[in-house]
PDB file of C-alpha atoms in Angstrom:
ATOM      1  CA  MET A  21      -5.393   9.755  -0.169  1.00 65.00           C
ATOM      2  CA  GLY A  22      -6.341   8.042  -3.325  1.00 66.00           C
ATOM      3  CA  CYS A  23      -8.504   7.304  -6.265  1.00 63.00           C
ATOM      4  CA  GLY A  24     -11.250   5.047  -5.078  1.00 50.00           C
ATOM      5  CA  ASP A  25     -14.336   7.258  -5.059  1.00 55.00           C
ATOM      6  CA  GLU A  26     -15.984  10.146  -6.837  1.00 49.00           C
ATOM      7  CA  PRO A  27     -14.240  13.545  -6.740  1.00 39.00           C
ATOM      8  CA  THR A  28     -17.202  15.148  -4.978  1.00 36.00           C
ATOM      9  CA  GLN A  29     -16.870  12.705  -2.099  1.00 38.00           C
ATOM     10  CA  ALA A  30     -13.182  12.511  -1.260  1.00 37.00           C
ATOM     11  CA  ARG A  31     -10.543  14.831   0.112  1.00 35.00           C
ATOM     12  CA  ALA A  32      -6.810  14.341  -0.224  1.00 35.00           C
ATOM     13  CA  PRO A  33      -4.924  14.400   3.080  1.00 33.00           C
ATOM     14  CA  ALA A  34      -1.947  16.694   3.162  1.00 28.00           C
ATOM     15  CA  ALA A  35       1.023  16.487   5.483  1.00 27.00           C
ATOM     16  CA  THR A  36       0.315  20.040   6.685  1.00 26.00           C
ATOM     17  CA  ALA A  37      -3.469  19.708   7.029  1.00 30.00           C
ATOM     18  CA  THR A  38      -5.030  20.277  10.459  1.00 35.00           C
ATOM     19  CA  PRO A  39      -6.779  18.118  11.384  1.00 42.00           C
ATOM     20  CA  LYS A  40      -5.683  15.269   9.177  1.00 66.00           C
ATOM     21  CA  PRO A  41      -8.575  13.339   7.595  1.00 77.00           C
ATOM     22  CA  PHE A  42      -6.840  10.060   8.484  1.00 80.00           C
ATOM     23  CA  GLU A  43      -5.075   8.741  11.546  1.00 86.00           C
ATOM     24  CA  PRO A  44      -2.500   5.935  11.328  1.00 84.00           C
ATOM     25  CA  SER A  45      -3.454   2.768  13.144  1.00 81.00           C
ATOM     26  CA  PRO A  46      -0.938   1.557  15.735  1.00 74.00           C
ATOM     27  CA  GLU A  47       1.397  -1.030  14.253  1.00 76.00           C
ATOM     28  CA  PRO A  48       1.937  -3.920  16.682  1.00 66.00           C
ATOM     29  CA  THR A  49       5.432  -5.013  17.565  1.00 62.00           C
ATOM     30  CA  PRO A  50       6.410  -7.381  14.736  1.00 62.00           C
ATOM     31  CA  ALA A  51       6.498 -11.043  15.665  1.00 55.00           C
ATOM     32  CA  LYS A  52       9.633 -12.949  14.764  1.00 57.00           C
ATOM     33  CA  VAL A  53       9.190 -14.861  11.524  1.00 68.00           C
ATOM     34  CA  ASP A  54      11.769 -17.555  10.800  1.00 71.00           C
ATOM     35  CA  LYS A  55      12.882 -17.363   7.182  1.00 82.00           C
ATOM     36  CA  PRO A  56      10.033 -15.020   6.172  1.00 87.00           C
ATOM     37  CA  ARG A  57       8.622 -15.206   2.677  1.00 92.00           C
ATOM     38  CA  HIS A  58       8.831 -11.407   2.324  1.00 95.00           C
ATOM     39  CA  ALA A  59      11.438  -9.069   3.823  1.00 95.00           C
ATOM     40  CA  THR A  60      10.514  -5.562   4.967  1.00 96.00           C
ATOM     41  CA  ALA A  61      12.710  -2.647   6.018  1.00 95.00           C
ATOM     42  CA  ALA A  62      11.759  -0.132   8.719  1.00 95.00           C
ATOM     43  CA  ILE A  63      13.656   3.126   8.232  1.00 93.00           C
ATOM     44  CA  THR A  64      15.398   4.368  11.369  1.00 87.00           C
ATOM     45  CA  ARG A  65      16.551   7.781  10.051  1.00 92.00           C
ATOM     46  CA  THR A  66      16.365  10.003   6.985  1.00 95.00           C
ATOM     47  CA  VAL A  67      17.904   8.197   4.046  1.00 96.00           C
ATOM     48  CA  GLY A  68      18.553   8.784   0.365  1.00 96.00           C
ATOM     49  CA  LEU A  69      16.521   6.611  -1.995  1.00 97.00           C
ATOM     50  CA  ARG A  70      18.921   5.867  -4.863  1.00 97.00           C
ATOM     51  CA  ASP A  71      18.516   4.632  -8.400  1.00 97.00           C
ATOM     52  CA  ARG A  72      21.114   1.892  -7.789  1.00 97.00           C
ATOM     53  CA  PRO A  73      23.584   0.943  -5.031  1.00 97.00           C
ATOM     54  CA  ARG A  74      25.789   4.000  -4.403  1.00 95.00           C
ATOM     55  CA  GLY A  75      24.013   5.690  -7.298  1.00 96.00           C
ATOM     56  CA  GLU A  76      22.146   8.964  -7.750  1.00 96.00           C
ATOM     57  CA  THR A  77      19.812  10.048  -4.958  1.00 97.00           C
ATOM     58  CA  LEU A  78      16.240  10.208  -6.224  1.00 95.00           C
ATOM     59  CA  GLN A  79      14.515  11.282  -2.994  1.00 93.00           C
ATOM     60  CA  ARG A  80      15.309  11.935   0.654  1.00 96.00           C
ATOM     61  CA  ILE A  81      13.027   9.761   2.778  1.00 95.00           C
ATOM     62  CA  GLY A  82      12.315  10.323   6.474  1.00 95.00           C
ATOM     63  CA  PRO A  83      11.285   7.785   9.131  1.00 95.00           C
ATOM     64  CA  GLU A  84       7.566   8.573   8.777  1.00 95.00           C
ATOM     65  CA  THR A  85       5.103   8.591   5.884  1.00 95.00           C
ATOM     66  CA  GLU A  86       3.013  11.641   4.990  1.00 92.00           C
ATOM     67  CA  PHE A  87       0.204  10.079   7.031  1.00 92.00           C
ATOM     68  CA  GLY A  88       2.314   9.658  10.168  1.00 92.00           C
ATOM     69  CA  SER A  89       2.989   5.914   9.995  1.00 94.00           C
ATOM     70  CA  GLY A  90       6.459   4.501  10.396  1.00 94.00           C
ATOM     71  CA  MET A  91       8.248   4.284   7.043  1.00 96.00           C
ATOM     72  CA  VAL A  92       8.434   0.591   6.167  1.00 96.00           C
ATOM     73  CA  PHE A  93       9.478  -0.549   2.701  1.00 96.00           C
ATOM     74  CA  GLY A  94       8.853  -3.858   1.001  1.00 96.00           C
ATOM     75  CA  VAL A  95      12.231  -5.391   0.134  1.00 97.00           C
ATOM     76  CA  LEU A  96      12.562  -6.892  -3.343  1.00 96.00           C
ATOM     77  CA  GLY A  97      16.266  -7.660  -3.450  1.00 96.00           C
ATOM     78  CA  ARG A  98      19.696  -7.247  -1.799  1.00 96.00           C
ATOM     79  CA  ARG A  99      23.151  -6.462  -3.104  1.00 96.00           C
ATOM     80  CA  ASP A 100      26.399  -5.779  -1.242  1.00 94.00           C
ATOM     81  CA  GLY A 101      24.805  -4.145   1.801  1.00 96.00           C
ATOM     82  CA  TRP A 102      22.007  -2.438  -0.122  1.00 97.00           C
ATOM     83  CA  LEU A 103      18.266  -3.145  -0.198  1.00 97.00           C
ATOM     84  CA  LYS A 104      16.073  -2.853  -3.291  1.00 98.00           C
ATOM     85  CA  VAL A 105      12.705  -1.475  -2.181  1.00 97.00           C
ATOM     86  CA  ALA A 106       9.225  -0.590  -3.399  1.00 94.00           C
ATOM     87  CA  ALA A 107       8.463   3.035  -2.515  1.00 96.00           C
ATOM     88  CA  SER A 108       5.441   5.283  -3.016  1.00 96.00           C
ATOM     89  CA  GLN A 109       7.816   8.123  -3.916  1.00 95.00           C
ATOM     90  CA  LEU A 110       8.573   6.426  -7.251  1.00 95.00           C
ATOM     91  CA  PRO A 111       6.381   5.694 -10.292  1.00 95.00           C
ATOM     92  CA  ASN A 112       4.729   2.294 -10.631  1.00 96.00           C
ATOM     93  CA  GLY A 113       7.264  -0.409 -11.465  1.00 94.00           C
ATOM     94  CA  GLU A 114      10.336   1.651 -10.534  1.00 95.00           C
ATOM     95  CA  ARG A 115      12.438   0.583  -7.545  1.00 97.00           C
ATOM     96  CA  GLY A 116      14.910   2.345  -5.312  1.00 97.00           C
ATOM     97  CA  TRP A 117      17.886   1.308  -3.218  1.00 98.00           C
ATOM     98  CA  ILE A 118      18.767   2.134   0.388  1.00 97.00           C
ATOM     99  CA  PRO A 119      21.757   1.140   2.547  1.00 96.00           C
ATOM    100  CA  ALA A 120      20.823  -1.820   4.714  1.00 96.00           C
ATOM    101  CA  ARG A 121      22.473  -0.133   7.724  1.00 95.00           C
ATOM    102  CA  THR A 122      19.792   2.602   7.687  1.00 95.00           C
ATOM    103  CA  ALA A 123      16.937   0.166   8.292  1.00 95.00           C
ATOM    104  CA  THR A 124      15.766  -2.567  10.606  1.00 94.00           C
ATOM    105  CA  VAL A 125      15.119  -5.562   8.383  1.00 93.00           C
ATOM    106  CA  LEU A 126      11.984  -7.465   9.392  1.00 92.00           C
ATOM    107  CA  GLY A 127       9.778  -9.941   7.571  1.00 93.00           C
ATOM    108  CA  THR A 128       6.305 -11.326   7.052  1.00 95.00           C
ATOM    109  CA  ASP A 129       4.639 -14.344   5.513  1.00 96.00           C
ATOM    110  CA  MET A 130       1.483 -12.334   4.731  1.00 96.00           C
ATOM    111  CA  ASP A 131       0.599 -10.999   1.288  1.00 98.00           C
ATOM    112  CA  ILE A 132      -2.505  -9.971  -0.661  1.00 98.00           C
ATOM    113  CA  HIS A 133      -3.268 -10.993  -4.227  1.00 98.00           C
ATOM    114  CA  VAL A 134      -5.984  -9.193  -6.186  1.00 98.00           C
ATOM    115  CA  ASP A 135      -7.492 -10.794  -9.306  1.00 98.00           C
ATOM    116  CA  ARG A 136      -8.901  -7.856 -11.251  1.00 97.00           C
ATOM    117  CA  SER A 137     -10.958  -9.929 -13.691  1.00 97.00           C
ATOM    118  CA  LYS A 138     -12.500 -12.067 -10.939  1.00 98.00           C
ATOM    119  CA  LEU A 139     -13.146  -9.026  -8.693  1.00 98.00           C
ATOM    120  CA  GLN A 140     -11.633 -10.977  -5.817  1.00 98.00           C
ATOM    121  CA  ALA A 141      -8.776 -10.572  -3.349  1.00 98.00           C
ATOM    122  CA  THR A 142      -6.976 -13.266  -1.375  1.00 98.00           C
ATOM    123  CA  LEU A 143      -5.062 -12.868   1.857  1.00 98.00           C
ATOM    124  CA  ARG A 144      -2.287 -15.458   2.007  1.00 98.00           C
ATOM    125  CA  ASP A 145      -0.089 -16.676   4.849  1.00 96.00           C
ATOM    126  CA  ASP A 146       3.115 -18.332   3.640  1.00 95.00           C
ATOM    127  CA  GLY A 147       1.500 -18.928   0.252  1.00 95.00           C
ATOM    128  CA  ARG A 148      -1.670 -20.472   1.683  1.00 97.00           C
ATOM    129  CA  ALA A 149      -5.023 -18.713   1.205  1.00 98.00           C
ATOM    130  CA  VAL A 150      -6.558 -17.805   4.576  1.00 98.00           C
ATOM    131  CA  LEU A 151      -9.233 -15.338   3.397  1.00 98.00           C
ATOM    132  CA  ARG A 152     -10.953 -14.598   0.109  1.00 98.00           C
ATOM    133  CA  PHE A 153     -13.224 -11.604  -0.327  1.00 98.00           C
ATOM    134  CA  PRO A 154     -14.834  -9.615  -3.148  1.00 98.00           C
ATOM    135  CA  VAL A 155     -13.505  -6.200  -4.159  1.00 98.00           C
ATOM    136  CA  ALA A 156     -14.566  -3.372  -6.380  1.00 98.00           C
ATOM    137  CA  VAL A 157     -11.875  -2.388  -8.875  1.00 97.00           C
ATOM    138  CA  GLY A 158     -11.366   0.461 -11.307  1.00 95.00           C
ATOM    139  CA  ARG A 159     -14.121   1.040 -13.833  1.00 94.00           C
ATOM    140  CA  PRO A 160     -13.485   1.026 -17.604  1.00 95.00           C
ATOM    141  CA  GLY A 161     -11.145   3.896 -18.427  1.00 93.00           C
ATOM    142  CA  ASN A 162      -9.875   4.018 -14.834  1.00 93.00           C
ATOM    143  CA  GLU A 163      -8.726   0.424 -14.446  1.00 95.00           C
ATOM    144  CA  THR A 164      -6.765  -0.535 -11.349  1.00 97.00           C
ATOM    145  CA  PRO A 165      -3.101  -0.656 -12.445  1.00 97.00           C
ATOM    146  CA  LEU A 166      -1.491  -4.082 -12.494  1.00 97.00           C
ATOM    147  CA  GLY A 167       1.719  -4.712 -10.620  1.00 97.00           C
ATOM    148  CA  ARG A 168       3.377  -5.472  -7.302  1.00 97.00           C
ATOM    149  CA  TYR A 169       2.991  -2.911  -4.552  1.00 98.00           C
ATOM    150  CA  ALA A 170       3.475  -2.786  -0.769  1.00 97.00           C
ATOM    151  CA  VAL A 171       1.398  -1.560   2.170  1.00 97.00           C
ATOM    152  CA  THR A 172       2.623   1.839   3.387  1.00 97.00           C
ATOM    153  CA  ASP A 173      -0.040   2.823   5.934  1.00 96.00           C
ATOM    154  CA  LYS A 174      -3.002   1.403   7.826  1.00 96.00           C
ATOM    155  CA  LEU A 175      -5.393   4.320   8.259  1.00 95.00           C
ATOM    156  CA  THR A 176      -8.646   5.095  10.029  1.00 93.00           C
ATOM    157  CA  PRO A 177     -10.682   8.072   8.723  1.00 89.00           C
ATOM    158  CA  THR A 178     -11.423  10.714  11.348  1.00 86.00           C
ATOM    159  CA  ASP A 179     -14.745  11.521   9.638  1.00 81.00           C
ATOM    160  CA  GLY A 180     -17.494   8.971  10.226  1.00 76.00           C
ATOM    161  CA  THR A 181     -19.002   9.779   6.824  1.00 81.00           C
ATOM    162  CA  SER A 182     -15.757   9.227   4.925  1.00 87.00           C
ATOM    163  CA  PRO A 183     -16.033   7.608   1.473  1.00 89.00           C
ATOM    164  CA  TYR A 184     -13.184   5.333   2.599  1.00 91.00           C
ATOM    165  CA  GLY A 185     -15.386   3.505   5.100  1.00 93.00           C
ATOM    166  CA  CYS A 186     -13.940   2.067   8.299  1.00 94.00           C
ATOM    167  CA  CYS A 187     -10.352   1.944   7.257  1.00 95.00           C
ATOM    168  CA  ALA A 188      -7.809   1.794   4.489  1.00 95.00           C
ATOM    169  CA  LEU A 189      -4.554   0.140   3.554  1.00 97.00           C
ATOM    170  CA  ALA A 190      -2.588   2.672   1.516  1.00 96.00           C
ATOM    171  CA  LEU A 191      -0.236   1.196  -1.082  1.00 97.00           C
ATOM    172  CA  THR A 192       2.917   2.271  -2.877  1.00 97.00           C
ATOM    173  CA  GLY A 193       1.119   2.252  -6.245  1.00 97.00           C
ATOM    174  CA  HIS A 194      -0.368   5.165  -8.169  1.00 96.00           C
ATOM    175  CA  GLN A 195      -3.363   5.463 -10.465  1.00 93.00           C
ATOM    176  CA  THR A 196      -2.090   6.890 -13.744  1.00 88.00           C
ATOM    177  CA  ARG A 197      -5.530   7.157 -15.405  1.00 84.00           C
ATOM    178  CA  LEU A 198      -7.396   9.635 -13.223  1.00 77.00           C
ATOM    179  CA  GLU A 199     -10.288  11.849 -14.244  1.00 76.00           C
ATOM    180  CA  PRO A 200      -9.337  15.431 -15.237  1.00 78.00           C
ATOM    181  CA  GLY A 201      -9.542  17.712 -12.223  1.00 73.00           C
ATOM    182  CA  TRP A 202      -9.657  14.871  -9.691  1.00 72.00           C
ATOM    183  CA  PRO A 203      -8.600  16.418  -6.330  1.00 70.00           C
ATOM    184  CA  GLY A 204      -8.172  13.262  -4.265  1.00 70.00           C
ATOM    185  CA  GLY A 205      -4.583  12.234  -4.974  1.00 80.00           C
ATOM    186  CA  ASP A 206      -3.345   9.273  -7.007  1.00 90.00           C
ATOM    187  CA  ARG A 207      -2.316   6.736  -4.365  1.00 93.00           C
ATOM    188  CA  LEU A 208      -3.846   3.286  -4.623  1.00 96.00           C
ATOM    189  CA  ALA A 209      -5.471   1.732  -1.580  1.00 96.00           C
ATOM    190  CA  ILE A 210      -7.662  -1.097  -0.389  1.00 98.00           C
ATOM    191  CA  HIS A 211     -10.410   0.605   1.570  1.00 96.00           C
ATOM    192  CA  GLY A 212     -13.985   0.459   2.741  1.00 96.00           C
ATOM    193  CA  THR A 213     -16.954   2.259   1.257  1.00 95.00           C
ATOM    194  CA  PRO A 214     -20.472   3.319   2.232  1.00 94.00           C
ATOM    195  CA  ALA A 215     -21.526   2.214  -1.260  1.00 94.00           C
ATOM    196  CA  VAL A 216     -21.324  -1.471  -0.348  1.00 96.00           C
ATOM    197  CA  GLU A 217     -23.423  -2.425  -3.360  1.00 96.00           C
ATOM    198  CA  THR A 218     -20.452  -1.568  -5.603  1.00 97.00           C
ATOM    199  CA  ILE A 219     -18.212  -4.231  -4.016  1.00 97.00           C
ATOM    200  CA  GLY A 220     -17.729  -7.004  -6.542  1.00 97.00           C
ATOM    201  CA  THR A 221     -18.057  -4.645  -9.525  1.00 97.00           C
ATOM    202  CA  ALA A 222     -15.776  -2.427 -11.620  1.00 97.00           C
ATOM    203  CA  ALA A 223     -16.897   0.871 -10.119  1.00 95.00           C
ATOM    204  CA  SER A 224     -14.000   2.859  -8.613  1.00 94.00           C
ATOM    205  CA  LEU A 225     -11.441   5.266 -10.015  1.00 91.00           C
ATOM    206  CA  GLY A 226      -8.747   2.666  -9.379  1.00 94.00           C
ATOM    207  CA  CYS A 227      -8.692   1.795  -5.688  1.00 95.00           C
ATOM    208  CA  MET A 228     -10.059  -1.492  -4.396  1.00 97.00           C
ATOM    209  CA  ARG A 229     -13.164  -1.338  -2.185  1.00 97.00           C
ATOM    210  CA  ALA A 230     -13.607  -4.214   0.239  1.00 98.00           C
ATOM    211  CA  PRO A 231     -16.121  -5.387   2.862  1.00 98.00           C
ATOM    212  CA  GLU A 232     -15.602  -4.024   6.367  1.00 97.00           C
ATOM    213  CA  ASP A 233     -15.112  -7.412   8.018  1.00 97.00           C
ATOM    214  CA  ALA A 234     -12.340  -8.320   5.563  1.00 98.00           C
ATOM    215  CA  LEU A 235     -10.693  -4.926   5.959  1.00 97.00           C
ATOM    216  CA  ARG A 236     -10.641  -5.155   9.734  1.00 96.00           C
ATOM    217  CA  ARG A 237      -8.878  -8.505   9.467  1.00 97.00           C
ATOM    218  CA  LEU A 238      -6.328  -7.028   7.061  1.00 97.00           C
ATOM    219  CA  MET A 239      -5.758  -4.152   9.464  1.00 96.00           C
ATOM    220  CA  ARG A 240      -5.006  -6.625  12.258  1.00 94.00           C
ATOM    221  CA  GLN A 241      -2.886  -9.137  10.363  1.00 95.00           C
ATOM    222  CA  VAL A 242      -1.122  -7.462   7.436  1.00 96.00           C
ATOM    223  CA  PRO A 243       1.983  -5.495   8.462  1.00 96.00           C
ATOM    224  CA  LEU A 244       3.429  -2.426   6.795  1.00 96.00           C
ATOM    225  CA  GLY A 245       5.658  -3.391   3.885  1.00 96.00           C
ATOM    226  CA  ALA A 246       3.682  -6.525   3.024  1.00 97.00           C
ATOM    227  CA  PRO A 247       3.272  -7.173  -0.729  1.00 97.00           C
ATOM    228  CA  VAL A 248       0.043  -6.515  -2.614  1.00 98.00           C
ATOM    229  CA  VAL A 249      -0.039  -8.006  -6.119  1.00 98.00           C
ATOM    230  CA  VAL A 250      -2.681  -6.949  -8.656  1.00 98.00           C
ATOM    231  CA  LYS A 251      -3.014  -9.229 -11.668  1.00 98.00           C
ATOM    232  CA  ALA A 252      -5.309  -9.202 -14.678  1.00 96.00           C
TER     233      ALA A 252
END
């Protein structure tokens, strides 16, 4: 999946791998949120991700992620029947556009803010902090990239000895400063770890390692498409 642990420990899941090293966690039926703080868009069919409304197609995106979750984008803007979205298929900071008619627009008040210098993450509900917890971040030379991302998958490793611990929230972001020869993929994630002593330090290759109790709460409460903001 991503870049949170040593190359000798992790394996990258592939869409064609059998069995997959991760299984998507069931996403509950979204509750109605009146005037949500953050819009999300669940894709209902294959759609072209464009560089601008009615512009060039950058990627063709299906209704499921490579891990088998439903494809849900974080929505960052709207224009004339088009949605501006954060997508893992694009480099960090780049956005794509999809026709609004190809998606079911939902919403959430939940978001996660990660303070890289304080080694701390905060789960917020409608702007109010409801949980703070320590995280490990990228070590010097492999710093966790700053920016705004979105949750793409909520995953449970099939291997009980996985370096990703109990579970993982995969994000749209990518680590651009990986070690040469790293085989584990470049996707950022917030995930568990058997090396719990590293939580609260700069120790990973870019992913954010979190305590199991905090992760299980995120898995329950944070929907696909919810924003994750990493600041310095």
